[in-house]
mmCIF file of C-alpha atoms in Angstrom:
data_model
loop_
_atom_site.group_PDB
_atom_site.id
_atom_site.type_symbol
_atom_site.label_atom_id
_atom_site.label_comp_id
_atom_site.label_asym_id
_atom_site.label_seq_id
_atom_site.Cartn_x
_atom_site.Cartn_y
_atom_site.Cartn_z
ATOM 1 C CA UNK I 1 134.439 394.489 95.273
ATOM 2 C CA UNK I 2 134.091 395.188 91.556
ATOM 3 C CA UNK I 3 137.191 393.091 90.788
ATOM 4 C CA UNK I 4 135.696 390.211 92.729
ATOM 5 C CA UNK I 5 132.512 390.508 90.715
ATOM 6 C CA UNK I 6 134.421 390.229 87.462
ATOM 7 C CA UNK I 7 136.171 387.113 88.716
ATOM 8 C CA UNK I 8 132.906 385.467 89.701
ATOM 9 C CA UNK I 9 130.583 386.047 86.761
ATOM 10 C CA UNK I 10 130.244 388.118 83.591
ATOM 11 C CA UNK I 11 126.777 388.150 82.061
ATOM 12 C CA UNK I 12 127.759 390.551 79.259
ATOM 13 C CA UNK I 13 130.635 388.947 77.362
ATOM 14 C CA UNK I 14 129.706 385.292 78.039
ATOM 15 C CA UNK I 15 126.012 385.092 78.971
ATOM 16 C CA UNK I 16 125.516 381.358 78.314
ATOM 17 C CA UNK I 17 128.547 380.285 80.336
ATOM 18 C CA UNK I 18 127.659 382.721 83.116
ATOM 19 C CA UNK I 19 124.066 381.468 83.193
ATOM 20 C CA UNK I 20 125.170 377.911 83.881
ATOM 21 C CA UNK I 21 127.813 379.067 86.335
ATOM 22 C CA UNK I 22 125.126 380.905 88.285
ATOM 23 C CA UNK I 23 122.321 378.350 88.042
ATOM 24 C CA UNK I 24 124.029 374.949 88.467
ATOM 25 C CA UNK I 25 124.893 375.511 92.179
ATOM 26 C CA UNK I 26 121.293 376.590 92.805
ATOM 27 C CA UNK I 27 119.898 373.510 91.019
ATOM 28 C CA UNK I 28 122.231 371.238 93.004
ATOM 29 C CA UNK I 29 121.128 372.893 96.228
ATOM 30 C CA UNK I 30 117.416 372.400 95.452
ATOM 31 C CA UNK I 31 117.928 368.708 94.652
ATOM 32 C CA UNK I 32 120.028 368.186 97.765
ATOM 33 C CA UNK I 33 117.558 370.087 99.937
ATOM 34 C CA UNK I 34 114.654 367.920 98.751
ATOM 35 C CA UNK I 35 116.607 364.739 99.541
ATOM 36 C CA UNK I 36 117.625 366.151 102.914
ATOM 37 C CA UNK I 37 113.991 366.872 103.830
ATOM 38 C CA UNK I 38 113.050 363.236 103.188
ATOM 39 C CA UNK I 39 115.861 361.921 105.407
ATOM 40 C CA UNK I 40 115.037 364.486 108.091
ATOM 41 C CA UNK I 41 111.391 363.414 108.216
ATOM 42 C CA UNK I 42 112.537 359.771 108.388
ATOM 43 C CA UNK I 43 114.394 360.474 111.643
ATOM 44 C CA UNK I 44 111.418 362.402 113.016
ATOM 45 C CA UNK I 45 109.054 359.520 112.226
ATOM 46 C CA UNK I 46 111.190 357.274 114.448
ATOM 47 C CA UNK I 47 110.317 359.416 117.490
ATOM 48 C CA UNK I 48 106.583 358.782 117.193
ATOM 49 C CA UNK I 49 103.659 359.276 114.866
ATOM 50 C CA UNK I 50 102.522 362.248 116.946
ATOM 51 C CA UNK I 51 105.939 363.893 116.636
ATOM 52 C CA UNK I 52 105.866 363.335 112.873
ATOM 53 C CA UNK I 53 102.484 365.068 112.711
ATOM 54 C CA UNK I 54 103.623 367.937 114.943
ATOM 55 C CA UNK I 55 106.733 368.673 112.864
ATOM 56 C CA UNK I 56 104.768 368.425 109.627
ATOM 57 C CA UNK I 57 102.082 370.765 110.956
ATOM 58 C CA UNK I 58 104.752 373.239 112.088
ATOM 59 C CA UNK I 59 106.587 373.299 108.762
ATOM 60 C CA UNK I 60 104.409 375.966 107.055
ATOM 61 C CA UNK I 61 105.138 378.435 109.864
ATOM 62 C CA UNK I 62 108.849 377.576 109.958
ATOM 63 C CA UNK I 63 109.131 377.865 106.172
ATOM 64 C CA UNK I 64 107.305 381.203 106.332
ATOM 65 C CA UNK I 65 109.853 382.521 108.852
ATOM 66 C CA UNK I 66 112.755 381.408 106.655
ATOM 67 C CA UNK I 67 111.036 382.828 103.563
ATOM 68 C CA UNK I 68 110.944 386.257 105.188
ATOM 69 C CA UNK I 69 114.734 386.220 105.304
ATOM 70 C CA UNK I 70 114.848 385.002 101.694
ATOM 71 C CA UNK I 71 112.482 387.741 100.517
ATOM 72 C CA UNK I 72 114.291 390.574 102.275
ATOM 73 C CA UNK I 73 117.615 389.153 101.103
ATOM 74 C CA UNK I 74 116.483 388.940 97.474
ATOM 75 C CA UNK I 75 115.190 392.506 97.529
ATOM 76 C CA UNK I 76 118.397 393.733 99.148
ATOM 77 C CA UNK I 77 120.419 391.688 96.668
ATOM 78 C CA UNK I 78 118.614 393.341 93.744
ATOM 79 C CA UNK I 79 119.215 396.869 95.037
ATOM 80 C CA UNK I 80 122.843 396.178 95.946
ATOM 81 C CA UNK I 81 123.623 394.550 92.590
ATOM 82 C CA UNK I 82 122.237 397.460 90.592
ATOM 83 C CA UNK I 83 123.881 400.009 92.868
ATOM 84 C CA UNK I 84 127.279 398.315 92.574
ATOM 85 C CA UNK I 85 126.811 398.135 88.803
ATOM 86 C CA UNK I 86 126.323 401.909 88.728
ATOM 87 C CA UNK I 87 129.209 402.298 91.223
ATOM 88 C CA UNK I 88 126.835 403.733 93.822
ATOM 89 C CA UNK I 89 128.533 401.935 96.685
ATOM 90 C CA UNK I 90 126.960 404.054 99.417
ATOM 91 C CA UNK I 91 123.473 403.170 98.155
ATOM 92 C CA UNK I 92 124.460 399.499 98.186
ATOM 93 C CA UNK I 93 125.693 399.784 101.776
ATOM 94 C CA UNK I 94 122.498 401.583 102.843
ATOM 95 C CA UNK I 95 120.388 398.827 101.272
ATOM 96 C CA UNK I 96 122.278 396.217 103.301
ATOM 97 C CA UNK I 97 121.807 398.161 106.546
ATOM 98 C CA UNK I 98 118.080 398.647 105.881
ATOM 99 C CA UNK I 99 117.757 394.931 105.131
ATOM 100 C CA UNK I 100 119.402 394.019 108.442
ATOM 101 C CA UNK I 101 117.167 396.446 110.357
ATOM 102 C CA UNK I 102 114.077 395.009 108.628
ATOM 103 C CA UNK I 103 115.106 391.493 109.680
ATOM 104 C CA UNK I 104 115.510 392.584 113.305
ATOM 105 C CA UNK I 105 112.134 394.359 113.420
ATOM 106 C CA UNK I 106 110.253 391.440 111.862
ATOM 107 C CA UNK I 107 111.925 388.920 114.181
ATOM 108 C CA UNK I 108 110.792 390.969 117.196
ATOM 109 C CA UNK I 109 107.238 390.993 115.851
ATOM 110 C CA UNK I 110 107.336 387.208 115.373
ATOM 111 C CA UNK I 111 108.599 386.743 118.941
ATOM 112 C CA UNK I 112 105.701 388.846 120.231
ATOM 113 C CA UNK I 113 103.201 386.739 118.263
ATOM 114 C CA UNK I 114 103.924 383.788 120.566
ATOM 115 C CA UNK I 115 101.221 385.201 122.839
ATOM 116 C CA UNK I 116 98.733 384.470 120.048
ATOM 117 C CA UNK I 117 100.132 381.076 119.044
ATOM 118 C CA UNK I 118 97.066 379.160 120.260
ATOM 119 C CA UNK I 119 94.783 381.337 118.145
ATOM 120 C CA UNK I 120 97.095 380.971 115.144
ATOM 121 C CA UNK I 121 97.108 377.176 115.422
ATOM 122 C CA UNK I 122 93.315 377.128 115.592
ATOM 123 C CA UNK I 123 93.191 379.424 112.563
ATOM 124 C CA UNK I 124 95.190 376.942 110.471
ATOM 125 C CA UNK I 125 93.107 374.071 111.891
ATOM 126 C CA UNK I 126 95.793 372.559 114.117
ATOM 127 C CA UNK I 127 93.982 371.408 117.241
ATOM 128 C CA UNK I 128 95.235 367.833 117.562
ATOM 129 C CA UNK I 129 98.615 367.533 119.305
ATOM 130 C CA UNK I 130 98.779 371.343 119.607
ATOM 131 C CA UNK I 131 101.034 371.051 122.659
ATOM 132 C CA UNK I 132 103.640 369.112 120.665
ATOM 133 C CA UNK I 133 103.465 371.702 117.905
ATOM 134 C CA UNK I 134 104.046 374.458 120.470
ATOM 135 C CA UNK I 135 107.066 372.624 121.937
ATOM 136 C CA UNK I 136 108.674 372.889 118.505
ATOM 137 C CA UNK I 137 107.395 376.307 117.429
ATOM 138 C CA UNK I 138 107.925 378.448 120.538
ATOM 139 C CA UNK I 139 111.769 378.185 120.505
ATOM 140 C CA UNK I 140 111.705 378.659 116.719
ATOM 141 C CA UNK I 141 109.684 381.874 117.055
ATOM 142 C CA UNK I 142 111.824 383.187 119.916
ATOM 143 C CA UNK I 143 114.980 382.641 117.875
ATOM 144 C CA UNK I 144 113.460 383.672 114.530
ATOM 145 C CA UNK I 145 116.200 386.293 114.067
ATOM 146 C CA UNK I 146 118.756 383.490 113.645
ATOM 147 C CA UNK I 147 116.759 381.819 110.865
ATOM 148 C CA UNK I 148 115.865 385.093 109.149
ATOM 149 C CA UNK I 149 119.474 386.315 109.239
ATOM 150 C CA UNK I 150 120.756 382.977 107.945
ATOM 151 C CA UNK I 151 118.537 383.117 104.849
ATOM 152 C CA UNK I 152 119.018 386.868 104.442
ATOM 153 C CA UNK I 153 122.805 386.642 104.257
ATOM 154 C CA UNK I 154 122.693 383.586 101.979
ATOM 155 C CA UNK I 155 120.859 385.805 99.488
ATOM 156 C CA UNK I 156 122.994 388.913 99.926
ATOM 157 C CA UNK I 157 126.221 386.903 99.571
ATOM 158 C CA UNK I 158 125.179 386.313 95.968
ATOM 159 C CA UNK I 159 125.282 390.033 95.190
ATOM 160 C CA UNK I 160 128.665 389.577 93.494
ATOM 161 C CA UNK I 161 127.331 386.807 91.266
ATOM 162 C CA UNK I 162 128.854 384.079 93.428
ATOM 163 C CA UNK I 163 126.107 381.505 94.011
ATOM 164 C CA UNK I 164 128.594 378.681 94.652
ATOM 165 C CA UNK I 165 129.852 379.774 98.081
ATOM 166 C CA UNK I 166 126.477 380.172 99.866
ATOM 167 C CA UNK I 167 125.257 376.951 98.243
ATOM 168 C CA UNK I 168 128.274 375.016 99.575
ATOM 169 C CA UNK I 169 127.718 376.497 103.036
ATOM 170 C CA UNK I 170 124.069 375.408 103.034
ATOM 171 C CA UNK I 171 124.885 371.911 101.738
ATOM 172 C CA UNK I 172 127.567 371.488 104.420
ATOM 173 C CA UNK I 173 125.076 372.628 107.072
ATOM 174 C CA UNK I 174 122.480 370.145 105.853
ATOM 175 C CA UNK I 175 124.996 367.281 105.912
ATOM 176 C CA UNK I 176 125.859 368.219 109.487
ATOM 177 C CA UNK I 177 122.128 368.344 110.195
ATOM 178 C CA UNK I 178 121.781 364.699 109.195
ATOM 179 C CA UNK I 179 124.428 363.750 111.762
ATOM 180 C CA UNK I 180 122.877 365.850 114.518
ATOM 181 C CA UNK I 181 119.386 364.387 114.036
ATOM 182 C CA UNK I 182 120.108 360.886 115.392
ATOM 183 C CA UNK I 183 122.533 362.332 117.957
ATOM 184 C CA UNK I 184 119.921 364.610 119.538
ATOM 185 C CA UNK I 185 117.010 362.197 119.119
ATOM 186 C CA UNK I 186 118.552 358.912 120.285
ATOM 187 C CA UNK I 187 121.725 359.781 122.210
ATOM 188 C CA UNK I 188 120.460 362.810 124.131
ATOM 189 C CA UNK I 189 116.837 361.572 124.001
ATOM 190 C CA UNK I 190 115.454 365.053 123.393
ATOM 191 C CA UNK I 191 112.464 363.836 121.404
ATOM 192 C CA UNK I 192 110.691 366.515 119.402
ATOM 193 C CA UNK I 193 112.850 369.179 121.076
ATOM 194 C CA UNK I 194 115.770 367.722 119.117
ATOM 195 C CA UNK I 195 114.418 369.337 115.974
ATOM 196 C CA UNK I 196 114.499 372.943 117.136
ATOM 197 C CA UNK I 197 117.808 372.350 118.945
ATOM 198 C CA UNK I 198 119.306 371.047 115.711
ATOM 199 C CA UNK I 199 117.920 373.965 113.707
ATOM 200 C CA UNK I 200 119.387 376.457 116.176
ATOM 201 C CA UNK I 201 122.813 374.796 116.166
ATOM 202 C CA UNK I 202 123.081 374.753 112.387
ATOM 203 C CA UNK I 203 121.767 378.239 111.668
#
């Protein structure tokens, strides 16, 4: 593992070069992700105006679920990186296991919160087209472990200083997403359900 780290990035002997090597894939991903979101919402708008509203209203909750995986992954990444640097490999392994367990526990809690989804939607002032929002959100909440794990492992894969590989995986997934959108929406005629089906397939 330590040899692989040296091959990927060295912040000590060449900090400027390593900085760009680490940050350029992340910058490319953020630009690509923003463009992807615009195209994705374009396909959704072709279903109906109500579907466009429902997906947009659901996005804060979906992003929150994904952010949980990001947050746990970043914390785990930090502990693992420092532990590997000090050659405390057992501590690094324990951090990974605790991160995985945390993801599982939180995903179970999110699944249980479906019983209170109506109250949650009223709390964030979503009363119009609430049924459409629930059609999208209920499968997302039930399968939250998939989304949390996906973001968690994208973060922990960077523990060796390799930001290129997870970025390429995410970009490839998003490109595939763009192909699945019209397939599910127009060919299979799944309507708003196409969105959560597509998310599940890609994650």
